[in-house]
Short mmCIF file of C-alpha atoms in Angstrom, two decimals:
data_model
loop_
_atom_site.label_atom_id
_atom_site.label_comp_id
_atom_site.label_asym_id
_atom_site.label_seq_id
_atom_site.Cartn_x
_atom_site.Cartn_y
_atom_site.Cartn_z
CA MET A 1 116.37 -45.67 125.91
CA LYS A 2 112.55 -45.97 123.77
CA LEU A 3 112.55 -44.06 120.83
CA THR A 4 110.02 -41.02 120.89
CA THR A 5 107.68 -41.22 117.59
CA LEU A 6 106.96 -37.44 116.15
CA ALA A 7 103.20 -38.28 117.31
CA SER A 8 104.06 -38.39 121.16
CA LEU A 9 106.58 -35.35 120.48
CA LEU A 10 103.83 -33.77 118.49
CA SER A 11 101.21 -34.12 121.65
CA LEU A 12 103.51 -32.95 124.53
CA ALA A 13 104.04 -29.77 122.25
CA SER A 14 100.47 -28.86 122.18
CA ALA A 15 100.51 -29.78 126.03
CA LYS A 16 102.31 -26.81 126.28
CA VAL A 17 104.90 -29.39 128.28
CA LEU A 18 108.45 -30.00 126.89
CA GLN A 19 110.19 -33.30 128.35
CA LEU A 20 114.09 -33.29 128.48
CA ASP A 21 115.71 -36.28 128.85
CA PHE A 22 118.54 -37.42 130.17
CA ASN A 23 121.81 -39.40 131.48
CA ARG A 24 122.99 -40.57 134.29
CA THR A 25 127.25 -41.35 134.11
CA VAL A 26 129.62 -41.67 136.89
CA ALA A 27 132.88 -39.44 137.14
CA SER A 28 135.87 -40.25 139.16
CA GLY A 29 137.20 -37.76 141.80
CA GLY A 30 133.93 -35.77 142.32
CA HIS A 31 134.05 -34.44 146.12
CA ARG A 32 132.67 -32.31 148.70
CA LYS A 33 135.22 -31.00 151.51
CA VAL A 34 133.38 -31.44 154.85
CA THR A 35 135.06 -30.02 158.56
CA LEU A 36 133.60 -30.30 161.81
CA PRO A 37 132.89 -27.08 163.75
CA GLU A 38 135.93 -26.21 165.90
CA GLY A 39 135.94 -28.18 169.06
CA LYS A 40 134.20 -30.94 167.95
CA ALA A 41 134.41 -34.27 169.46
CA THR A 42 133.91 -37.41 167.07
CA ASN A 43 135.76 -40.92 166.35
CA LEU A 44 134.38 -40.86 162.85
CA THR A 45 136.52 -40.05 160.72
CA ILE A 46 134.70 -37.88 157.75
CA PRO A 47 135.03 -38.95 154.06
CA MET A 48 137.76 -37.19 151.55
CA GLU A 49 136.32 -38.91 148.58
CA HIS A 50 133.35 -39.91 146.41
CA ASP A 51 132.80 -41.02 142.76
CA LEU A 52 130.51 -37.70 141.28
CA ALA A 53 127.42 -38.66 139.69
CA LEU A 54 126.35 -36.42 136.67
CA TYR A 55 122.84 -36.19 135.07
CA THR A 56 123.78 -34.85 131.89
CA ALA A 57 121.80 -33.40 128.89
CA LYS A 58 122.43 -32.35 125.61
CA ILE A 59 121.48 -28.66 124.05
CA GLN A 60 122.86 -26.92 122.02
CA VAL A 61 123.50 -23.52 121.30
CA GLY A 62 124.42 -21.04 118.48
CA THR A 63 123.73 -20.20 114.72
CA PRO A 64 124.35 -22.98 113.00
CA PRO A 65 123.99 -25.02 116.59
CA GLN A 66 126.99 -26.41 118.72
CA GLU A 67 126.26 -29.10 120.63
CA PHE A 68 126.65 -29.26 124.64
CA LEU A 69 125.85 -31.44 127.49
CA VAL A 70 125.07 -29.73 130.71
CA GLN A 71 124.14 -31.04 134.06
CA ILE A 72 121.19 -30.66 135.15
CA ASP A 73 121.13 -28.59 138.79
CA THR A 74 118.26 -26.98 140.86
CA GLY A 75 120.84 -26.09 143.03
CA SER A 76 121.94 -23.32 140.68
CA SER A 77 119.95 -20.83 138.34
CA ASP A 78 123.00 -20.27 135.63
CA LEU A 79 123.24 -22.03 132.19
CA TRP A 80 126.82 -21.73 131.15
CA ILE A 81 129.16 -23.77 129.00
CA PHE A 82 132.91 -23.61 128.50
CA ASP A 83 134.83 -21.37 125.83
CA SER A 84 136.67 -23.01 123.25
CA ASN A 85 139.37 -21.00 124.90
CA ASP A 86 138.82 -22.19 128.56
CA ASP A 87 141.96 -22.79 130.74
CA CYS A 88 140.64 -26.09 132.20
CA ASP A 89 143.07 -28.72 131.52
CA GLY A 90 141.47 -30.27 128.78
CA GLY A 91 138.88 -31.55 131.42
CA CYS A 92 135.98 -29.68 129.99
CA SER A 93 136.25 -30.98 126.37
CA GLN A 94 133.65 -33.95 126.79
CA PHE A 95 131.28 -31.55 127.44
CA GLY A 96 131.43 -29.04 124.74
CA LEU A 97 133.56 -26.11 123.65
CA PHE A 98 131.93 -23.29 122.37
CA GLU A 99 132.98 -21.61 119.32
CA THR A 100 132.13 -18.27 119.63
CA ASN A 101 133.45 -17.06 116.20
CA ALA A 102 131.45 -19.83 113.92
CA SER A 103 127.97 -18.22 115.39
CA THR A 104 125.96 -15.82 113.85
CA THR A 105 123.90 -14.70 116.40
CA TYR A 106 126.25 -14.79 119.11
CA LYS A 107 125.95 -11.51 121.55
CA ASN A 108 128.90 -10.47 124.48
CA LEU A 109 126.90 -8.86 126.87
CA LEU A 110 129.84 -8.14 129.51
CA PRO A 111 133.19 -9.24 129.44
CA GLY A 112 134.92 -10.60 132.00
CA ASN A 113 131.89 -10.28 134.74
CA PHE A 114 130.43 -13.52 134.98
CA SER A 115 131.97 -15.95 138.00
CA ILE A 116 130.30 -18.58 139.94
CA SER A 117 131.23 -21.47 142.48
CA TYR A 118 130.05 -24.01 143.66
CA GLY A 119 129.90 -25.46 147.15
CA ASP A 120 132.76 -28.02 146.30
CA HIS A 121 134.93 -25.08 145.85
CA SER A 122 134.47 -25.88 142.16
CA TYR A 123 134.16 -22.81 140.06
CA ALA A 124 134.03 -21.44 136.43
CA ASN A 125 134.77 -17.55 135.35
CA GLY A 126 133.95 -15.31 132.06
CA ASP A 127 131.66 -13.47 130.74
CA TRP A 128 127.99 -13.03 130.44
CA VAL A 129 126.98 -13.48 126.57
CA ALA A 130 123.53 -14.15 124.70
CA ASP A 131 122.50 -16.47 122.05
CA THR A 132 120.41 -18.83 120.74
CA VAL A 133 119.70 -21.64 123.08
CA VAL A 134 118.03 -24.69 122.00
CA VAL A 135 116.17 -27.81 124.05
CA GLN A 136 114.66 -30.03 122.84
CA GLY A 137 114.33 -29.10 119.44
CA VAL A 138 112.29 -25.76 120.98
CA GLU A 139 114.71 -21.99 120.33
CA ILE A 140 114.94 -19.99 122.76
CA PRO A 141 116.64 -16.65 120.80
CA HIS A 142 118.98 -14.38 122.79
CA GLN A 143 119.07 -16.07 125.87
CA GLN A 144 121.49 -14.64 128.39
CA PHE A 145 123.82 -17.33 129.57
CA GLY A 146 127.51 -17.84 130.66
CA LEU A 147 130.79 -18.54 128.76
CA ALA A 148 133.45 -19.86 130.85
CA LYS A 149 137.00 -19.05 129.85
CA ALA A 150 138.21 -20.39 133.45
CA SER A 151 137.27 -23.36 135.38
CA ASN A 152 138.19 -26.46 136.93
CA ALA A 153 137.24 -28.87 135.14
CA THR A 154 133.65 -28.28 136.55
CA PRO A 155 131.19 -30.04 134.35
CA ALA A 156 128.72 -27.66 132.31
CA ILE A 157 125.51 -26.81 134.02
CA LEU A 158 122.25 -26.28 133.30
CA GLY A 159 121.08 -24.54 136.75
CA ILE A 160 117.37 -24.45 136.80
CA GLY A 161 116.65 -22.75 139.98
CA LEU A 162 115.22 -19.85 141.14
CA PRO A 163 116.28 -16.27 140.20
CA GLY A 164 117.51 -15.56 143.39
CA LEU A 165 120.26 -18.19 143.20
CA GLU A 166 121.43 -16.09 139.31
CA ALA A 167 124.76 -15.14 139.69
CA ALA A 168 124.60 -12.13 137.96
CA ASP A 169 124.61 -8.64 139.40
CA LYS A 170 121.28 -7.61 137.83
CA GLU A 171 118.56 -10.36 137.38
CA TYR A 172 117.81 -11.69 134.55
CA ILE A 173 115.39 -14.54 132.73
CA ASN A 174 116.98 -17.52 132.97
CA THR A 175 116.29 -20.75 130.93
CA PRO A 176 113.03 -22.21 132.69
CA LYS A 177 111.34 -18.93 132.82
CA SER A 178 112.64 -18.24 129.40
CA LEU A 179 110.49 -21.09 128.27
CA TYR A 180 108.13 -19.90 129.76
CA LEU A 181 107.84 -16.29 129.02
CA ASN A 182 107.99 -17.38 125.29
CA GLY A 183 105.21 -19.76 125.26
CA ASP A 184 106.82 -22.70 124.96
CA ILE A 185 105.36 -24.23 128.57
CA GLY A 186 101.89 -23.26 130.16
CA SER A 187 103.32 -22.76 133.71
CA TYR A 188 106.97 -21.69 134.86
CA THR A 189 107.36 -24.90 137.06
CA TYR A 190 108.88 -28.52 136.37
CA SER A 191 108.61 -31.97 137.24
CA LEU A 192 112.48 -34.02 138.29
CA TYR A 193 112.87 -37.43 137.85
CA LEU A 194 115.98 -39.37 138.29
CA ASN A 195 114.83 -42.91 138.40
CA ASP A 196 116.88 -45.75 140.06
CA LEU A 197 120.00 -45.97 141.22
CA GLN A 198 120.60 -48.67 138.40
CA ALA A 199 119.25 -46.14 135.75
CA THR A 200 120.97 -44.43 133.01
CA GLN A 201 118.55 -42.42 132.36
CA GLY A 202 116.17 -39.79 133.87
CA SER A 203 114.16 -36.61 132.46
CA LEU A 204 113.08 -33.43 133.98
CA LEU A 205 109.36 -32.18 132.43
CA PHE A 206 108.89 -28.60 132.16
CA GLY A 207 104.79 -27.53 132.89
CA GLY A 208 103.54 -30.89 133.36
CA ILE A 209 103.88 -34.00 135.76
CA ASP A 210 103.75 -37.85 134.61
CA LYS A 211 101.80 -39.74 136.79
CA SER A 212 103.62 -43.13 135.34
CA LYS A 213 106.94 -41.82 137.46
CA PHE A 214 105.52 -42.18 141.19
CA SER A 215 102.96 -44.12 143.55
CA GLY A 216 100.71 -42.63 145.96
CA PRO A 217 99.45 -39.16 147.03
CA LEU A 218 101.30 -36.19 145.25
CA GLN A 219 101.56 -33.88 148.28
CA THR A 220 102.23 -30.38 148.62
CA LEU A 221 104.75 -28.39 151.30
CA PRO A 222 106.06 -24.34 151.24
CA MET A 223 109.16 -23.35 150.54
CA VAL A 224 110.90 -21.57 153.77
CA SER A 225 113.25 -19.81 151.22
CA ASN A 226 112.43 -17.44 148.11
CA HIS A 227 115.41 -17.71 146.50
CA ALA A 228 116.54 -21.55 146.24
CA PHE A 229 114.29 -24.90 146.98
CA TRP A 230 114.89 -25.13 150.84
CA VAL A 231 112.14 -27.19 152.79
CA THR A 232 110.98 -28.68 155.98
CA LEU A 233 112.38 -31.79 157.09
CA SER A 234 110.97 -33.39 160.18
CA GLN A 235 111.91 -36.18 161.04
CA LEU A 236 113.72 -39.24 160.04
CA ASP A 237 113.05 -42.69 160.34
CA ILE A 238 115.35 -45.72 160.33
CA LYS A 239 112.71 -48.73 159.58
CA SER A 240 112.19 -52.77 158.47
CA GLU A 241 110.04 -53.68 155.65
CA THR A 242 109.95 -56.99 157.64
CA LYS A 243 111.23 -55.98 161.14
CA ASN A 244 108.81 -54.12 163.47
CA LYS A 245 111.43 -51.62 164.18
CA THR A 246 111.92 -47.53 164.36
CA VAL A 247 114.64 -46.27 165.34
CA ASN A 248 114.60 -41.79 165.27
CA ALA A 249 117.82 -40.43 163.89
CA LEU A 250 116.39 -36.88 163.89
CA ASP A 251 112.77 -35.30 165.21
CA VAL A 252 113.61 -31.68 164.90
CA PRO A 253 112.53 -29.57 161.52
CA GLY A 254 115.60 -28.54 160.13
CA ARG A 255 115.99 -27.11 156.61
CA VAL A 256 117.40 -28.83 153.93
CA LEU A 257 117.70 -27.66 150.11
CA LEU A 258 116.33 -30.44 147.27
CA ASP A 259 119.71 -29.91 145.40
CA SER A 260 119.79 -32.54 142.08
CA GLY A 261 123.25 -31.09 141.94
CA THR A 262 124.61 -32.82 144.97
CA THR A 263 125.46 -36.63 144.29
CA LEU A 264 125.57 -37.66 148.29
CA THR A 265 122.99 -36.63 151.06
CA TYR A 266 124.39 -34.19 153.88
CA LEU A 267 122.57 -34.85 157.13
CA PRO A 268 123.45 -33.44 160.53
CA THR A 269 127.03 -35.08 161.72
CA VAL A 270 124.79 -37.36 164.67
CA VAL A 271 122.16 -38.12 162.43
CA PHE A 272 124.83 -39.50 159.84
CA GLU A 273 126.58 -41.49 163.30
CA THR A 274 123.35 -43.20 164.35
CA ILE A 275 122.34 -44.57 160.42
CA CYS A 276 126.24 -45.65 160.54
CA LYS A 277 125.59 -47.53 163.93
CA GLU A 278 122.36 -49.18 163.42
CA TRP A 279 123.77 -50.80 160.01
CA ALA A 280 127.09 -51.36 161.68
CA LEU A 281 129.07 -49.62 159.08
CA ASP A 282 132.88 -49.23 158.92
CA MET A 283 134.94 -46.65 158.06
CA ASP A 284 137.45 -45.93 155.48
CA GLU A 285 139.25 -42.27 156.08
CA LYS A 286 139.39 -41.55 152.02
CA TYR A 287 135.93 -43.67 151.39
CA GLY A 288 133.99 -42.78 154.10
CA ALA A 289 131.14 -45.18 155.93
CA ILE A 290 131.70 -48.78 154.22
CA ILE A 291 129.64 -52.36 154.34
CA PRO A 292 130.77 -55.36 153.32
CA GLU A 293 128.97 -56.59 150.58
CA TYR A 294 127.51 -59.82 152.14
CA ARG A 295 126.21 -57.49 155.16
CA LEU A 296 125.12 -55.35 152.88
CA GLN A 297 122.89 -58.24 151.07
CA GLN A 298 121.65 -59.23 155.06
CA LEU A 299 119.89 -55.31 155.02
CA GLN A 300 118.37 -55.57 151.93
CA ASP A 301 114.75 -55.07 153.61
CA GLU A 302 116.19 -51.68 155.93
CA PHE A 303 115.18 -47.96 154.44
CA LEU A 304 115.04 -44.73 155.46
CA GLU A 305 111.56 -42.87 156.05
CA TYR A 306 112.23 -39.01 155.81
CA ASN A 307 109.07 -37.43 156.93
CA LEU A 308 108.94 -33.97 154.93
CA GLN A 309 106.01 -31.87 157.10
CA GLY A 310 103.61 -35.06 156.84
CA ILE A 311 104.81 -36.28 153.10
CA VAL A 312 106.52 -39.54 154.05
CA ILE A 313 109.55 -40.42 151.46
CA LYS A 314 110.96 -44.00 151.64
CA VAL A 315 114.18 -44.58 150.35
CA SER A 316 115.55 -48.03 149.99
CA ILE A 317 118.46 -49.29 151.66
CA LYS A 318 119.66 -50.40 147.98
CA GLN A 319 119.39 -46.69 146.61
CA LEU A 320 122.07 -45.73 149.25
CA PHE A 321 125.09 -47.87 148.83
CA ARG A 322 127.11 -48.25 145.50
CA PRO A 323 130.26 -50.25 144.77
CA THR A 324 133.40 -48.77 145.97
CA TYR A 325 136.01 -47.78 143.11
CA THR A 326 139.37 -46.83 144.16
CA GLY A 327 139.71 -44.69 141.22
CA ASP A 328 143.28 -45.66 140.05
CA PRO A 329 143.18 -47.00 138.03
CA LEU A 330 139.75 -45.99 137.53
CA ASN A 331 136.94 -48.54 138.11
CA THR A 332 139.24 -50.87 140.18
CA ILE A 333 136.97 -52.73 143.05
CA ALA A 334 138.11 -51.50 146.48
CA ARG A 335 138.22 -54.51 149.25
CA TYR A 336 138.84 -55.63 152.23
CA PRO A 337 141.34 -57.20 153.52
CA ASN A 338 139.08 -60.91 153.30
CA GLY A 339 137.85 -60.13 149.41
CA GLN A 340 134.91 -59.06 150.01
CA GLN A 341 134.09 -55.81 147.73
CA ALA A 342 133.13 -52.48 149.80
CA TYR A 343 130.00 -50.81 149.02
CA SER A 344 129.63 -46.81 149.85
CA LEU A 345 127.05 -44.79 151.96
CA LEU A 346 125.78 -42.21 149.67
CA ILE A 347 125.08 -39.94 153.39
CA THR A 348 128.08 -38.37 154.53
CA PRO A 349 127.83 -35.51 157.24
CA ASN A 350 127.67 -31.92 156.89
CA GLY A 351 129.72 -30.86 159.39
CA ASN A 352 127.24 -28.79 160.76
CA GLU A 353 124.65 -29.35 163.33
CA THR A 354 121.65 -26.45 161.83
CA ASP A 355 122.28 -25.44 158.63
CA GLU A 356 123.31 -26.86 155.34
CA LEU A 357 121.86 -30.01 154.86
CA ILE A 358 121.35 -31.23 151.76
CA LEU A 359 118.86 -33.79 150.07
CA GLY A 360 121.29 -34.40 146.86
CA ASP A 361 120.44 -37.25 144.41
CA SER A 362 120.56 -40.41 146.94
CA PHE A 363 117.43 -38.52 148.51
CA LEU A 364 116.04 -37.47 145.08
CA ARG A 365 116.30 -40.85 143.33
CA SER A 366 113.14 -42.22 145.69
CA ALA A 367 111.09 -39.23 145.23
CA TYR A 368 109.24 -37.72 142.23
CA VAL A 369 109.90 -33.81 143.30
CA VAL A 370 107.75 -31.00 141.40
CA TYR A 371 109.05 -27.19 141.49
CA ASP A 372 106.11 -24.64 141.11
CA LEU A 373 108.37 -21.61 141.15
CA PRO A 374 106.25 -18.50 141.66
CA ASN A 375 104.03 -19.79 144.29
CA LEU A 376 107.35 -21.22 145.95
CA GLN A 377 105.68 -24.63 146.30
CA ILE A 378 107.20 -28.14 145.87
CA SER A 379 105.11 -31.06 145.45
CA LEU A 380 106.41 -34.91 146.05
CA ALA A 381 105.65 -38.60 146.02
CA GLN A 382 107.29 -41.82 146.32
CA ALA A 383 109.10 -42.37 142.74
CA SER A 384 107.71 -45.67 140.72
CA TYR A 385 110.17 -47.31 139.00
CA SER A 386 107.42 -49.34 136.60
CA GLY A 387 108.67 -48.06 133.70
CA ASP A 388 104.74 -47.81 132.82
CA ALA A 389 103.66 -45.77 129.42
CA ARG A 390 103.62 -41.99 130.34
CA GLN A 391 100.63 -40.67 131.89
CA ILE A 392 101.31 -36.82 131.28
CA GLU A 393 98.97 -33.63 132.74
CA PRO A 394 100.00 -29.93 131.75
CA ILE A 395 100.01 -28.29 134.92
CA ASN A 396 97.42 -25.31 134.77
CA PRO A 397 98.98 -21.90 136.34
CA GLY A 398 95.24 -20.51 136.58
CA LEU A 399 94.01 -23.21 138.66
CA ASN A 400 97.21 -21.87 141.08
CA GLU A 401 97.82 -25.80 142.36
CA VAL A 402 99.24 -29.14 140.82
CA PRO A 403 96.78 -31.30 139.33
CA GLY A 404 95.91 -33.85 141.61
CA ALA A 405 98.58 -32.53 145.06
CA THR A 406 96.75 -32.26 147.83
CA LYS A 407 98.51 -29.76 150.69
CA VAL A 408 100.14 -30.87 154.08
CA MET A 409 97.84 -30.99 157.44
CA ASP A 410 100.60 -28.91 158.93
CA TRP A 411 101.42 -26.22 156.54
CA GLY A 412 102.54 -24.11 158.98
CA ALA A 413 105.16 -26.19 160.62
CA VAL A 414 107.89 -25.84 159.16
CA TYR A 415 111.63 -24.62 159.60
CA SER A 416 113.28 -22.95 162.98
CA ASN A 417 116.37 -22.47 163.84
CA VAL A 418 116.36 -24.87 166.93
CA PRO A 419 120.41 -27.02 167.53
CA ILE A 420 119.06 -30.50 165.44
CA SER A 421 122.16 -31.99 167.81
CA THR A 422 120.23 -31.23 171.26
CA THR A 423 117.29 -33.59 171.04
CA VAL A 424 119.04 -36.33 168.85
CA ASP A 425 119.11 -39.31 171.60
CA TYR A 426 122.63 -39.75 171.31
CA GLU A 427 125.92 -38.85 172.17
CA PRO A 428 128.66 -38.72 168.89
CA THR A 429 131.51 -38.58 171.25
CA THR A 430 130.58 -42.24 172.75
CA PHE A 431 129.91 -43.29 169.04
CA THR A 432 132.03 -47.23 168.31
CA LEU A 433 131.69 -48.72 164.90
CA HIS A 434 130.62 -52.30 164.95
CA PRO A 435 132.36 -54.56 164.53
CA ARG A 436 135.13 -52.51 164.16
CA PRO A 437 136.74 -48.66 163.30
CA PHE A 438 139.34 -48.83 160.84
CA ASN A 439 141.13 -46.36 158.69
CA SER A 440 142.82 -47.09 155.32
CA THR A 441 142.46 -51.11 155.89
CA LEU A 442 140.69 -51.30 152.35
CA ASN A 443 142.73 -53.77 149.36
CA ASP A 444 143.46 -52.16 145.79
CA THR A 445 142.49 -55.00 143.88
CA SER A 446 140.81 -55.99 141.24
CA SER A 447 140.58 -59.19 141.05
CA GLU A 448 136.78 -61.30 141.94
#
């Protein structure tokens, strides 16, 4: 990581923006269980295991400050950390354990009242507390957050979503809003840049945009919810940079959640099957959709084209597969019987044809996303991995718009509750994989 000079930090402060850099790490065993609706026929094996990619940033809590690693999560709205007495079987110590007795500014607000759970069935229970929270050198006094005393080894979370997703019984001022109300940032907005799949770092910019992090136009579309970052996905196509081909996988508007706390992208089963068929993917009951290395190389010019009310985001196949590891021992390569390394698709079926579609990290890495919370709008552009010097511009709340962004033409063409499965020209019950479907045929070996 390039060192940030004092001058650049002062420049950011004067512009009323705050940049929080974070690191990407991979932890084994992260998964989200997926079940098909009763009576739904399919020849596919649903993936049951995936490595969990975490985007974690450092913050400090307490007086004197204690350091913690927290996962950046747009899909939730609460900050919470682990108590030193949390019963998490030792899995949480890597994220930091809070010693309440060591902080002179700590206050327990609601003992036993904190409880939160997530889509992967992970949870954290404990107390609602308040203390000084420090984000990138900026102090937030008396910030409310959750202190977990019982959890199932979920990473500590910095939820930056809308207040409607807060786990508290009564709405409170969460971390991003505190930064704005305290005058530390000029607008109640932020921009998310996850960076390339191979990169280890990304950034969250409160109160502004960085023009060096995207290419092409920045366009704005409305959220279709006032409590979470749901937007409208109008169409999804499979395309090629060199071949004149377009395979439609989705052509009816659907509601999708932009969620940085989810590693994979969750699409309707029939859309997932269409992608698998077009790219001739194999199946493994443990690792889901996989492909040998040589075949992946043959598809390097392929990409998915997401259309969100006219905003086009291209996701290269290079951003959609990662090496498959067995996790036993950690980082052992999973291979085909012929020795070819297996690569796993970072897309999975959601098990529900009309709801709970999630555009997770495997989509968000290809997009630059600006979240305008008070106006319930999101601006998107194609992410750039050029590494150019940053070009930060603050977002002026008085202008009621993101600098340089234009609204989509079909502003009113938002999600409607139409069953997606009825409009895809593909019948999943007759789906067959090429060259063959199989279950549990990967060899676990670390040999090259």
